[in-house]
Coordinates of C-alpha atoms and ligand atoms in Angstrom, one line a residue:
M59 CA 98.0 115.4 105.3
S60 CA 97.2 112.4 107.5
S61 CA 98.9 109.2 106.7
M62 CA 96.9 106.8 104.5
R63 CA 99.2 103.9 105.5
D64 CA 96.3 101.7 106.8
F65 CA 94.9 101.7 103.3
F66 CA 97.9 99.6 102.2
H67 CA 99.5 96.3 103.0
L68 CA 103.1 97.0 103.7
P69 CA 105.3 94.2 105.1
E70 CA 106.3 94.8 108.7
G71 CA 109.7 96.4 109.0
M72 CA 110.0 97.3 105.4
I73 CA 110.7 100.9 104.3
Y74 CA 109.3 101.0 100.8
L75 CA 110.9 103.8 98.6
D76 CA 110.0 102.2 95.3
G77 CA 106.3 103.2 94.9
N78 CA 107.5 105.1 91.8
S79 CA 108.2 101.8 90.2
L80 CA 105.5 99.5 91.6
G81 CA 103.0 100.8 94.2
P82 CA 102.1 98.6 97.2
L83 CA 99.0 96.5 97.5
P84 CA 95.9 98.5 98.5
A85 CA 94.3 96.7 101.5
A86 CA 91.0 96.5 99.7
A87 CA 92.4 95.1 96.5
A88 CA 92.2 91.4 97.3
D89 CA 88.5 91.6 98.3
A90 CA 87.7 93.7 95.2
A91 CA 89.4 91.2 92.9
S92 CA 87.8 88.3 94.7
K93 CA 84.4 89.8 94.3
V94 CA 84.9 90.1 90.6
I95 CA 86.2 86.5 90.3
V96 CA 83.6 84.8 92.5
D97 CA 80.5 87.0 92.4
E98 CA 80.8 88.3 88.9
W99 CA 82.8 85.9 86.7
G100 CA 81.9 82.9 88.8
A101 CA 78.2 83.6 89.2
Q102 CA 77.3 85.7 86.2
L103 CA 79.8 84.4 83.5
I104 CA 79.2 86.1 80.2
K105 CA 76.4 88.2 81.5
G106 CA 78.9 90.1 83.6
W107 CA 79.7 92.3 80.6
N108 CA 76.3 93.9 81.1
T109 CA 75.2 93.0 84.6
A110 CA 78.4 93.7 86.3
G111 CA 79.3 96.7 84.1
W112 CA 82.5 95.3 82.7
Y113 CA 82.0 96.7 79.3
R114 CA 81.8 100.3 80.5
Q115 CA 84.6 100.0 83.0
P116 CA 87.5 101.3 80.9
G117 CA 85.7 104.6 80.4
Q118 CA 84.5 104.8 84.0
V119 CA 87.9 104.1 85.5
G120 CA 89.4 106.5 82.9
D121 CA 87.2 109.3 84.3
R122 CA 88.6 108.6 87.8
I123 CA 92.1 108.9 86.4
G124 CA 91.0 112.1 84.7
R125 CA 90.4 113.8 88.0
L126 CA 94.0 113.2 88.9
I127 CA 95.4 114.6 85.6
G128 CA 93.0 117.5 85.0
A129 CA 91.1 115.8 82.2
P130 CA 87.4 116.2 81.9
A131 CA 85.0 113.3 82.0
G132 CA 84.9 111.3 78.8
T133 CA 88.5 112.1 77.7
V134 CA 90.4 109.2 79.2
V135 CA 90.1 105.5 78.6
M136 CA 91.9 102.5 80.1
G137 CA 93.5 99.5 78.4
D138 CA 96.6 97.7 77.2
T139 CA 100.1 98.7 78.5
L140 CA 101.7 102.1 78.4
S141 CA 104.0 101.1 75.5
I142 CA 100.9 100.3 73.4
K143 CA 99.3 103.6 74.4
V144 CA 102.5 105.5 73.3
H145 CA 102.2 103.8 69.9
Q146 CA 98.6 104.8 69.6
A147 CA 99.1 108.4 70.6
L148 CA 102.1 108.8 68.3
A149 CA 100.5 107.2 65.3
S150 CA 97.4 109.3 65.7
A151 CA 99.3 112.5 66.3
L152 CA 101.5 112.0 63.2
E153 CA 98.4 111.6 61.1
L154 CA 97.1 114.9 62.4
R155 CA 100.3 116.5 61.1
K156 CA 100.6 114.7 57.8
Q157 CA 102.9 117.1 56.1
R158 CA 105.7 117.0 58.6
R159 CA 108.4 114.4 59.3
V160 CA 110.2 115.1 62.5
V161 CA 109.4 113.7 66.0
I162 CA 111.3 115.3 68.9
S163 CA 112.0 113.4 72.1
D164 CA 114.8 113.6 74.7
T165 CA 117.5 111.5 76.3
G166 CA 115.6 111.5 79.6
N167 CA 112.7 109.6 78.0
F168 CA 112.1 106.0 79.0
P169 CA 113.6 103.7 76.5
S170 CA 110.3 101.9 75.7
D171 CA 108.8 105.2 74.4
L172 CA 111.8 105.7 72.2
Y173 CA 111.8 102.1 71.0
I174 CA 108.0 102.3 70.2
A175 CA 108.7 105.5 68.2
Q176 CA 111.6 103.9 66.3
G177 CA 109.5 100.9 65.5
L178 CA 106.5 102.9 64.4
L179 CA 108.5 105.3 62.2
K180 CA 110.2 102.4 60.6
S181 CA 106.9 100.7 59.8
L182 CA 105.5 103.9 58.3
D183 CA 108.5 104.1 56.1
R184 CA 107.9 107.7 55.0
G185 CA 111.1 109.3 55.8
Y186 CA 110.3 110.2 59.4
V187 CA 113.1 111.3 61.7
L188 CA 113.2 110.8 65.5
K189 CA 115.4 113.5 67.0
V190 CA 116.4 112.7 70.5
V191 CA 118.0 115.7 72.2
D192 CA 119.1 116.5 75.7
P193 CA 116.2 117.5 78.0
E194 CA 117.5 121.1 78.2
D195 CA 117.7 121.4 74.4
V196 CA 114.1 120.3 73.7
E197 CA 112.7 123.8 73.5
A198 CA 115.3 125.0 71.0
A199 CA 114.8 121.9 68.8
I200 CA 111.1 122.7 68.2
D201 CA 110.7 124.3 64.8
E202 CA 108.3 124.3 61.9
T203 CA 109.5 120.9 60.6
V204 CA 108.3 119.2 63.8
A205 CA 105.2 117.1 63.7
V206 CA 105.1 115.8 67.3
V207 CA 106.9 116.6 70.5
M208 CA 106.8 113.4 72.6
L209 CA 108.1 113.7 76.1
T210 CA 107.9 112.1 79.5
E211 CA 107.1 114.9 82.0
V212 CA 109.2 113.4 84.9
D213 CA 112.5 111.8 84.0
Y214 CA 112.4 108.2 85.3
R215 CA 116.1 108.3 86.2
T216 CA 116.7 111.7 87.7
G217 CA 113.2 112.9 88.5
R218 CA 113.8 116.1 86.5
L219 CA 110.5 117.7 85.7
H220 CA 109.7 119.3 82.3
D221 CA 107.5 122.4 82.0
M222 CA 104.5 120.8 80.3
K223 CA 102.7 124.0 79.7
A224 CA 105.6 126.0 78.3
L225 CA 106.8 123.2 76.0
T226 CA 103.3 122.5 74.8
R227 CA 102.9 126.2 74.0
K228 CA 106.2 126.1 72.1
A229 CA 105.1 123.0 70.1
H230 CA 101.7 124.6 69.2
Q231 CA 103.4 127.9 68.2
A232 CA 105.5 125.8 65.7
G233 CA 102.4 124.0 64.5
A234 CA 103.3 120.7 66.2
L235 CA 101.4 118.5 68.6
A236 CA 102.5 117.5 72.1
I237 CA 102.2 114.0 73.6
W238 CA 103.0 113.8 77.3
D239 CA 103.8 110.6 79.1
L240 CA 102.7 110.9 82.7
A241 CA 104.1 107.6 84.0
H242 CA 105.9 109.3 86.8
S243 CA 103.5 112.2 87.2
A244 CA 100.0 110.7 87.8
G245 CA 99.6 110.3 91.5
A246 CA 103.0 111.9 92.1
I247 CA 102.4 115.6 91.3
P248 CA 99.4 117.8 90.4
V249 CA 98.9 117.5 86.6
D250 CA 96.5 119.5 84.5
V251 CA 96.5 118.4 80.9
S252 CA 93.6 120.8 80.1
S253 CA 95.3 124.0 81.2
A254 CA 98.6 122.8 79.7
K255 CA 96.7 122.1 76.4
A256 CA 98.3 118.7 75.9
D257 CA 97.1 117.1 72.8
F258 CA 97.6 113.5 74.0
A259 CA 98.7 112.1 77.3
V260 CA 99.4 108.5 78.4
G261 CA 100.5 106.8 81.5
C262 CA 100.6 103.6 83.5
T263 CA 98.8 102.9 86.7
Y264 CA 101.1 100.4 88.5
K265 CA 103.6 103.0 89.7
Y266 CA 102.3 105.9 92.0
L267 CA 98.7 104.9 91.4
N268 CA 99.2 101.5 93.1
G269 CA 97.1 99.5 90.5
G270 CA 99.3 96.4 90.8
P271 CA 101.8 94.7 88.4
G272 CA 100.6 94.9 84.8
A273 CA 97.7 97.2 85.7
P274 CA 96.2 98.8 82.5
A275 CA 97.4 102.0 81.1
F276 CA 95.5 105.2 80.3
I277 CA 95.2 107.4 77.3
Y278 CA 93.9 111.0 77.1
V279 CA 93.0 112.7 73.9
S280 CA 92.1 116.4 74.0
P281 CA 88.5 117.1 73.1
E282 CA 89.8 119.1 70.1
H283 CA 91.2 115.9 68.5
A284 CA 89.1 113.2 70.0
D285 CA 86.7 112.8 67.1
E286 CA 89.3 113.3 64.4
A287 CA 92.2 111.2 65.7
R288 CA 92.4 107.9 63.9
P289 CA 93.5 105.1 66.3
A290 CA 96.2 103.2 64.4
L291 CA 95.4 100.2 66.5
S292 CA 91.8 99.9 65.3
G293 CA 90.5 97.0 67.3
W294 CA 86.9 95.9 67.7
M295 CA 86.3 97.5 71.1
G296 CA 87.1 100.9 69.6
H297 CA 84.6 100.4 66.8
A298 CA 81.5 102.6 66.7
Q299 CA 79.4 99.4 67.1
P300 CA 81.5 96.5 68.2
F301 CA 78.5 94.2 68.4
A302 CA 77.3 95.0 64.9
F303 CA 80.3 92.9 63.8
D304 CA 80.8 95.0 60.6
L305 CA 83.5 93.8 58.3
D306 CA 84.8 97.4 58.1
Y307 CA 86.2 99.5 60.8
R308 CA 84.4 102.7 61.8
A309 CA 86.0 104.6 64.8
G310 CA 83.9 105.0 67.9
V311 CA 82.8 108.3 69.3
G312 CA 85.6 110.4 71.0
I313 CA 87.9 108.6 73.4
E314 CA 86.1 105.3 73.0
R315 CA 87.9 104.8 69.8
M316 CA 91.2 104.4 71.7
R317 CA 90.0 101.1 73.1
V318 CA 91.6 98.2 71.3
G319 CA 90.5 94.7 72.6
T320 CA 88.9 93.1 75.6
P321 CA 89.6 95.0 78.8
P322 CA 91.4 93.4 81.7
V323 CA 88.4 93.2 84.0
I324 CA 90.1 91.8 87.1
A325 CA 93.0 94.2 86.9
L326 CA 90.6 97.1 86.5
S327 CA 88.8 96.1 89.7
I328 CA 92.1 96.2 91.6
L329 CA 92.9 99.6 90.1
S330 CA 89.4 100.8 91.1
A331 CA 90.2 99.8 94.7
A332 CA 93.5 101.7 94.5
L333 CA 91.6 104.8 93.1
D334 CA 89.2 104.7 96.1
V335 CA 92.3 105.7 98.2
W336 CA 93.1 108.5 95.7
D337 CA 89.6 109.8 96.0
R338 CA 90.3 110.7 99.6
V339 CA 93.4 112.8 98.9
D340 CA 94.2 116.2 97.6
M341 CA 97.1 116.3 95.1
G342 CA 98.3 119.7 96.3
E343 CA 98.7 118.2 99.8
V344 CA 100.5 115.1 98.4
R345 CA 102.9 117.4 96.5
A346 CA 103.7 119.5 99.6
K347 CA 104.4 116.5 101.7
S348 CA 106.4 114.8 98.9
I349 CA 108.6 117.9 98.6
A350 CA 109.2 118.0 102.4
L351 CA 110.1 114.3 102.5
S352 CA 112.4 114.6 99.4
D353 CA 114.2 117.7 100.7
L354 CA 114.7 116.0 104.1
F355 CA 116.2 112.9 102.4
I356 CA 118.5 115.0 100.2
R357 CA 119.7 117.0 103.2
E358 CA 120.3 114.0 105.4
V359 CA 122.1 111.9 102.7
E360 CA 124.3 114.8 101.7
S361 CA 125.4 115.4 105.2
R362 CA 125.9 111.8 106.2
C363 CA 126.9 110.0 103.0
P364 CA 129.2 112.4 101.2
D365 CA 130.3 109.8 98.6
L366 CA 126.9 109.9 97.0
S367 CA 126.2 112.7 94.6
L368 CA 122.8 114.1 93.9
A369 CA 121.5 113.2 90.4
S370 CA 118.2 115.0 90.8
P371 CA 117.5 118.7 90.6
R372 CA 118.0 120.4 93.9
D373 CA 115.2 122.8 93.3
S374 CA 112.0 120.9 94.3
S375 CA 109.9 122.8 91.8
K376 CA 112.0 121.1 89.0
R377 CA 111.7 117.6 90.4
G378 CA 109.0 115.0 90.5
S379 CA 108.4 112.7 93.5
Q380 CA 111.7 110.8 93.5
V381 CA 115.3 111.5 94.4
S382 CA 118.3 109.9 92.8
F383 CA 121.9 109.7 93.8
R384 CA 124.9 108.5 91.8
H385 CA 127.7 106.2 93.0
P386 CA 129.9 104.0 90.8
E387 CA 129.0 101.1 93.1
G388 CA 125.3 102.0 93.0
Y389 CA 124.1 98.5 92.2
G390 CA 125.8 96.8 95.2
I391 CA 124.8 99.7 97.5
M392 CA 121.1 99.2 96.5
Q393 CA 121.4 95.5 97.0
A394 CA 122.8 96.0 100.5
L395 CA 119.9 98.4 101.2
I396 CA 117.3 95.9 100.0
A397 CA 118.9 93.2 102.2
R398 CA 118.2 95.5 105.1
D399 CA 114.6 96.1 104.0
V400 CA 115.0 99.6 102.6
I401 CA 113.6 99.2 99.1
G402 CA 114.7 101.5 96.3
D403 CA 116.0 100.5 92.9
F404 CA 118.9 100.9 90.6
R405 CA 119.1 102.3 87.1
A406 CA 122.2 101.7 85.0
P407 CA 124.9 102.8 84.9
D408 CA 125.1 104.3 88.5
V409 CA 121.8 105.7 89.7
L410 CA 120.2 104.8 93.1
R411 CA 116.6 105.8 92.9
F412 CA 114.2 106.5 95.8
G413 CA 110.6 107.3 95.5
F414 CA 108.7 109.4 98.0
T415 CA 105.0 108.5 98.3
P416 CA 103.4 110.5 101.1
L417 CA 100.4 108.2 101.2
Y418 CA 102.4 105.7 103.2
I419 CA 105.9 107.2 103.8
D420 CA 106.7 109.7 106.6
E421 CA 109.6 111.5 108.1
G422 CA 110.5 108.6 110.4
D423 CA 110.9 106.3 107.4
V424 CA 113.1 108.9 105.7
M425 CA 115.3 109.2 108.8
R426 CA 115.5 105.4 109.3
S427 CA 116.4 104.8 105.6
V428 CA 119.3 107.3 105.8
D429 CA 120.5 105.6 109.0
V430 CA 120.7 102.3 107.1
L431 CA 122.3 103.9 104.1
E432 CA 124.9 105.6 106.3
Q433 CA 125.8 102.3 108.0
I434 CA 126.2 100.6 104.6
M435 CA 128.5 103.4 103.4
V436 CA 130.6 103.6 106.5
S437 CA 131.0 99.8 106.9
R438 CA 131.4 99.3 103.1
S439 CA 129.1 96.3 103.5
W440 CA 128.0 96.7 99.8
D441 CA 131.5 95.5 98.9
S442 CA 130.6 91.8 99.0
P443 CA 130.1 89.3 96.1
R444 CA 126.6 88.6 97.3
F445 CA 125.5 92.2 96.4
K446 CA 127.1 92.2 93.0
S447 CA 125.4 89.6 90.9
K448 CA 122.8 91.2 88.7
M449 CA 119.2 89.9 88.7
D450 CA 116.7 90.0 85.9
V451 CA 115.0 93.1 87.1
T452 CA 117.1 95.8 88.8
Ligands
PLP453 C1 107.3 102.7 83.4 C2 107.3 103.4 82.0 C3 106.9 102.7 80.9 C4 106.6 101.2 80.9 O1 105.7 100.8 79.9 P1 104.9 99.5 80.0 O2 104.3 99.3 78.7 O3 103.9 99.7 81.1 O4 105.9 98.4 80.4 C5 106.9 103.4 79.7 N1 107.2 104.7 79.6 C6 107.6 105.4 80.7 C7 107.9 106.8 80.6 C8 107.6 104.7 81.9 O5 108.0 105.4 83.0

């Protein structure tokens, strides 16, 4: 796979290993946003909803995401943030399994997904139970009491990859539905929600997909449920006829009903520019290169920085596109790396996280980043007060 580096703006000298958290700026993004601001909003004002196609954009951009996650056209729509989409998917799925009261998730899930589930189940106030088990115990926890299995495919902390197909099959055999969060999968690994038979899938677009901070999330509903699922967040844009201004809600056709309110038009134009880059790449090739880079990083860190211990699965087939190491002084070590322009991030209590994004990272970056890490470990330069004060975002 040839490097797509020129399609991104990356500051000179920086090795960016945090595209799993916030992707870099696509080179075409500023012009795309400026076109919407000046030529569309500026020149066309309210007419832009029709003349510039703003109204249909959530579905059109959704179809482009669909190609990356194995979803057919007309089954993905954009809007809101991932936390909101988790709420919608879970509320809809619970209604499709009305007689049951158990939701299964795991300790590797991202806290916001668990918080959303806790909040929703409490609001419903019908005796629901959220069972949060260890990732390796999910399969055994699925029985005939379970309404919904709600999992994130790739663990944000360790990169551990669930078997989406096998767990979905297990859920279906027990009569439950499966919701998959693809936050660390879309643009990271090949995903096929259709062949895995996922009932719902959700994800964000500011991580591997490079849509920019606060870029809108996506939701997929399988065609089997799309006309039946009731969107608990029943906003006007998901109404069958938003511009009839009926006093009563009637859900729109299929995935359109998962729209809630006015879409973020400018953010969607930036995301579109990011997806232009994705149109040029094959996810199989991205995966092969991501594995090569990750394996190289693991090998080099283990041989040159023996105090760090691998927190990610060693088997690349059980790992997403990130590698994590543990160290009790992980926070300070990461701050020292960032000060040297090697950008990863830290996740409490002791995890140093590095994302491998083959669109703009190559073997030379991997080797240089380990050189810097080795120097920091040998010199103990992390052991300085300036690397120990915690900032708002780690
Ligand atoms: C990044 C991430 C989120 C963040 O949700 P937002 O609403 O976009 O802030 C949620 N869930 C998972 C699994 C994530 O990785």
